[in-house]
Amino acid sequence: RAKSHQRSSFSYFTVDMGVEIRERVRMMHALRAAFENERLFVVYQPQIDMRTERAVGAEALLRWKTEDGQFVPPDQFIPIAEYSGLIVDIGEWVLRSACFELMELHKLGFTEFKMAVNVSQAQFSHPLFLDSLKRALADTKAPAHCVELEITESMAMTDPALLIQTLHQIKQLGAQVSIDDFGTGFSSLSHLQKLNVDKLKIDRAFVNEIGSKSGEGNIAKMIVQLSQSLNIKVIAEGVETEHQADTLMSFGCHLAQGYLYARPLTKEDLRNWLASK
Ligand code: C2E
Ligand code: MG
Ligand code: MG
Ligand code: MG
């Protein structure tokens, strides 16, 4: 390695890029193999009404456990799945799994339970996305009004016309739409109004600020007020302390997801957790 200091910065950069791309390709192959060999699975993080502390639904989150028992974080492999196009098939499988589990929970008596599923840009803008949504609902018999698709703010900006049309069709099917990680992108407020979504999810970063040195959560408060003036629902992500929960409730936000209430759980653990409440 000592010798590398003598290389020109140009060749040094090229060598590192080569490694980068090889590593990405390696991960892509490993991810495809994991998907085919059923080493991907879905966990479910409860969403809570903080006033009653009861679960009203859950968010489906994808997990990848490699053969040597290590977990690869979604923040690492989701971009690879998106970049390679694998996300279209994987995402459809997550959606179907989540709808199936939703129906199982309804059959167990949790009849108004809701299920949120993350949807990537590549999936959402795919011409067969609506068909796959319709099929997932039809095959699992999951009621559309209990299924919520989470899109991100950045998606809300790339192709506004296509987005508005797709959202309209999702609405016609009766499913719900929320904007994930809200506040981290830069979508305009007039655009947000046109999108006609059902819910904003306050990004964890703004919840984190509550009780920290940087303030008392002014941005979280603003997002709650925004949701109220747009007359849509709001949920806080990453609630970890009672103080954060109390503060959010004082702002008028009653829904939350976070380690204070529950971590993402396997489907078996979710059932046990719900039964024990
Ligand atoms: P996200 O959709 O914003 O999901 C929330 C993330 O926050 C999850 O991370 C969750 O485990 C984590 N979290 C929840 N409560 C707390 C808390 O109290 N404290 C902390 N520190 N973290 C908390 P996870 O599961 O690692 O997922 C990361 C991201 O990967 C997700 O962010 C989402 O953007 C993406 N992702 C996960 N599953 C899927 C999927 O099936 N499809 C797509 N397209 N993206 C997915
Ligand atoms: Mg999400
Ligand atoms: Mg989020
Ligand atoms: Mg996120």
XYZ file of C-alpha atoms and ligand atoms in Angstrom:
326
model
C 0.000 0.000 0.000
C 2.916 2.370 0.706
C 3.737 2.518 -2.963
C 0.285 3.701 -3.897
C 1.179 7.134 -2.536
C 3.514 7.488 -5.487
C 0.735 6.922 -8.000
C -0.771 9.914 -9.650
C -4.081 10.903 -8.170
C -5.674 10.063 -11.528
C -4.684 6.388 -11.592
C -5.444 6.077 -7.887
C -8.988 7.237 -8.545
C -9.398 4.807 -11.465
C -8.220 1.836 -9.410
C -10.700 2.637 -6.645
C -13.544 3.020 -9.103
C -12.786 -0.421 -10.495
C -13.105 -1.906 -7.032
C -16.306 0.002 -6.462
C -17.952 -1.347 -9.585
C -16.711 -4.914 -8.991
C -18.095 -4.781 -5.470
C -21.439 -3.545 -6.718
C -21.618 -6.278 -9.357
C -20.677 -8.891 -6.739
C -23.417 -7.656 -4.445
C -25.918 -7.639 -7.280
C -25.230 -11.303 -8.063
C -25.370 -12.209 -4.387
C -28.672 -10.372 -4.016
C -30.202 -12.124 -7.007
C -29.063 -15.496 -5.637
C -30.467 -14.630 -2.212
C -33.810 -13.708 -3.761
C -33.941 -16.917 -5.812
C -32.904 -19.046 -2.857
C -35.442 -17.410 -0.550
C -32.921 -15.853 1.777
C -34.775 -12.548 1.739
C -37.557 -12.064 4.226
C -39.903 -9.390 5.419
C -40.159 -7.996 8.949
C -42.962 -5.831 10.266
C -42.627 -2.785 12.486
C -45.812 -1.889 14.379
C -47.349 1.543 13.912
C -48.885 2.835 17.112
C -51.628 5.224 18.135
C -49.700 6.912 20.949
C -52.885 7.916 22.796
C -53.936 4.313 23.357
C -50.529 2.697 22.721
C -52.280 0.192 20.482
C -50.978 -0.962 17.118
C -53.022 0.231 14.177
C -50.815 -1.279 11.509
C -47.267 -2.152 10.512
C -44.628 -1.266 7.954
C -43.121 -4.116 5.930
C -39.310 -3.910 5.830
C -37.076 -6.129 3.748
C -34.220 -8.142 5.282
C -31.307 -9.991 3.700
C -29.457 -12.612 5.714
C -26.401 -13.962 3.930
C -25.355 -17.615 4.091
C -22.811 -16.847 6.806
C -25.570 -15.393 8.944
C -24.784 -11.710 8.457
C -27.466 -9.116 7.829
C -26.863 -6.693 4.992
C -28.572 -3.379 5.829
C -31.340 -2.277 3.425
C -29.642 1.086 3.009
C -26.814 -0.885 1.339
C -28.697 -3.378 -0.797
C -31.842 -1.447 -1.783
C -29.785 0.990 -3.923
C -28.175 -2.037 -5.633
C -31.591 -3.591 -6.202
C -32.779 -0.314 -7.683
C -29.707 0.222 -9.812
C -29.886 -3.307 -11.264
C -33.638 -3.391 -11.795
C -34.005 -6.340 -9.381
C -36.213 -4.128 -7.229
C -39.132 -4.644 -9.611
C -39.393 -8.384 -8.868
C -38.246 -8.127 -5.276
C -40.628 -5.253 -4.600
C -43.553 -7.164 -6.054
C -42.698 -10.105 -3.829
C -42.535 -7.826 -0.749
C -45.916 -6.366 -1.661
C -47.489 -9.808 -2.071
C -45.918 -11.097 1.161
C -47.132 -8.052 3.068
C -50.677 -8.333 1.665
C -50.722 -12.014 2.532
C -49.602 -11.343 6.108
C -52.146 -8.523 6.373
C -54.914 -11.003 5.541
C -53.572 -13.512 8.051
C -53.758 -10.824 10.745
C -57.289 -9.883 9.688
C -58.278 -13.545 9.971
C -56.799 -13.608 13.481
C -59.229 -10.838 14.400
C -57.139 -7.683 13.838
C -59.664 -6.633 11.248
C -58.776 -2.979 10.781
C -55.030 -3.565 10.788
C -53.164 -1.606 8.080
C -50.055 -2.569 6.149
C -47.538 -0.091 4.729
C -45.136 -1.152 1.971
C -42.172 0.788 0.574
C -42.216 1.292 -3.170
C -39.148 2.394 -5.143
C -39.126 4.790 -8.038
C -38.240 2.043 -10.534
C -41.160 -0.053 -9.335
C -43.610 2.775 -9.256
C -42.832 4.001 -12.744
C -42.854 0.475 -14.202
C -45.713 0.017 -16.699
C -46.856 -3.183 -14.945
C -46.861 -1.773 -11.431
C -50.621 -1.216 -11.232
C -51.275 -4.709 -12.563
C -49.025 -6.198 -9.914
C -50.813 -4.197 -7.229
C -54.220 -5.349 -8.501
C -53.023 -8.940 -8.599
C -51.567 -8.781 -5.088
C -54.896 -7.463 -3.776
C -56.974 -9.976 -5.738
C -54.840 -13.027 -4.937
C -54.542 -12.331 -1.211
C -58.025 -10.767 -0.843
C -56.420 -7.981 1.199
C -58.809 -5.012 1.394
C -57.263 -2.146 -0.571
C -58.100 0.490 2.056
C -55.795 -1.336 4.503
C -52.830 -1.255 2.117
C -50.633 1.836 2.092
C -47.836 2.473 -0.386
C -44.897 4.565 0.806
C -43.231 6.693 -1.808
C -40.474 9.235 -1.261
C -40.407 12.940 -1.781
C -37.723 12.704 -4.462
C -40.020 10.476 -6.513
C -42.633 13.131 -6.203
C -40.408 15.368 -8.283
C -39.009 13.324 -11.156
C -42.024 12.899 -13.428
C -44.948 14.814 -11.942
C -47.414 13.946 -14.714
C -46.794 10.195 -14.501
C -46.834 10.356 -10.720
C -50.165 12.161 -10.560
C -51.684 9.675 -12.995
C -50.364 6.653 -11.087
C -51.550 8.076 -7.773
C -54.966 8.625 -9.275
C -55.157 4.991 -10.383
C -53.993 3.757 -6.978
C -56.760 5.849 -5.408
C -59.286 4.258 -7.748
C -58.219 0.838 -6.497
C -58.841 2.146 -2.995
C -55.272 1.858 -1.664
C -53.571 4.555 0.406
C -50.386 6.494 -0.308
C -47.958 8.142 2.087
C -44.811 10.195 1.612
C -41.878 8.594 3.430
C -38.954 10.480 5.008
C -40.934 13.675 4.618
C -38.937 16.872 4.988
C -35.667 15.501 3.648
C -36.436 16.194 -0.021
C -37.346 19.506 -1.516
C -40.760 19.005 -3.054
C -42.726 22.192 -3.381
C -45.806 22.736 -1.286
C -48.008 23.458 -4.280
C -46.899 20.167 -5.782
C -47.675 18.352 -2.548
C -51.208 19.680 -2.606
C -51.703 18.405 -6.175
C -50.452 14.929 -5.302
C -53.381 14.287 -3.018
C -51.619 11.753 -0.770
C -53.148 10.359 2.425
C -50.308 10.698 4.909
C -46.922 12.274 5.627
C -44.242 10.341 7.489
C -42.010 12.689 9.486
C -38.416 11.647 8.894
C -36.560 10.174 11.850
C -33.997 12.988 11.732
C -36.629 15.534 12.818
C -37.966 13.289 15.574
C -34.394 12.855 16.786
C -34.095 16.593 17.291
C -36.777 16.503 19.952
C -34.964 16.475 23.281
C -31.575 17.070 21.725
C -29.494 20.231 21.911
C -30.578 21.353 18.470
C -34.060 22.314 19.547
C -37.487 21.097 20.396
C -38.481 19.721 17.031
C -39.565 22.807 15.138
C -39.507 21.004 11.808
C -41.554 18.087 13.124
C -44.061 20.615 14.444
C -44.202 22.352 11.070
C -44.850 19.066 9.281
C -47.687 18.244 11.677
C -49.206 21.671 11.024
C -48.783 21.187 7.300
C -50.598 17.859 7.426
C -53.398 19.484 9.395
C -53.845 22.266 6.896
C -53.805 19.771 4.012
C -56.218 17.626 6.011
C -54.116 14.477 5.737
C -52.711 12.056 8.314
C -49.245 12.256 9.832
C -47.000 9.665 11.487
C -43.623 10.094 13.191
C -40.764 7.711 12.404
C -38.042 6.676 14.820
C -39.698 7.579 18.123
C -37.310 6.349 20.799
C -38.187 8.259 23.989
C -41.288 9.078 26.030
C -40.324 12.728 25.759
C -40.450 12.534 21.966
C -43.826 10.781 22.106
C -45.289 13.374 24.486
C -43.917 16.270 22.463
C -45.283 14.858 19.198
C -48.704 14.388 20.798
C -48.610 17.988 22.025
C -48.015 18.999 18.381
C -51.079 17.002 17.350
C -49.337 13.939 15.896
C -50.812 10.728 17.287
C -49.315 8.003 15.129
C -45.783 6.721 15.583
C -43.318 4.054 14.706
C -40.163 3.529 16.693
C -38.056 1.502 19.060
C -39.930 2.988 22.038
C -42.871 0.789 21.037
C -41.434 -2.011 18.927
C -38.584 -2.955 16.622
C -39.282 -4.532 13.266
C -40.526 -8.071 14.050
C -40.700 -11.338 12.139
C -44.240 -12.300 11.216
C -44.347 -14.851 14.044
C -43.070 -12.291 16.564
C -45.567 -9.716 15.316
C -48.450 -12.130 15.885
C -47.220 -12.935 19.398
C -46.636 -9.264 20.136
C -50.150 -8.348 18.994
C -51.683 -11.220 20.954
C -49.878 -10.134 24.133
C -51.226 -6.584 24.002
P -37.854 3.636 5.826
O -38.921 3.177 4.901
O -37.848 5.074 6.200
O -38.016 2.702 7.107
C -37.799 3.117 8.430
C -36.427 2.692 8.923
O -36.227 3.196 10.232
C -36.266 1.174 9.037
O -34.904 0.870 8.723
C -36.543 0.943 10.518
O -35.982 -0.265 10.999
C -35.880 2.151 11.118
N -36.410 2.499 12.445
C -37.675 2.385 12.895
N -37.796 2.856 14.133
C -36.581 3.281 14.514
C -36.067 3.899 15.733
O -36.768 4.136 16.718
N -34.734 4.235 15.706
C -33.926 3.978 14.651
N -32.645 4.326 14.749
N -34.383 3.425 13.506
C -35.690 3.080 13.438
P -34.500 -0.334 7.790
O -35.411 -1.482 8.027
O -33.030 -0.517 7.958
O -34.793 0.195 6.327
C -34.075 1.268 5.773
C -34.712 1.768 4.501
O -34.600 0.774 3.462
C -36.188 2.048 4.614
O -36.397 3.295 5.224
C -36.591 2.023 3.159
O -36.283 3.237 2.537
C -35.698 0.926 2.604
N -36.467 -0.323 2.512
C -36.666 -1.300 3.450
N -37.449 -2.296 2.963
C -37.770 -1.939 1.691
C -38.558 -2.549 0.645
O -39.186 -3.623 0.795
N -38.626 -1.871 -0.545
C -38.006 -0.682 -0.743
N -38.136 -0.091 -1.931
N -37.273 -0.079 0.208
C -37.159 -0.701 1.416
Mg -40.829 3.449 4.751
Mg -38.854 6.622 6.388
Mg -35.540 6.010 5.204
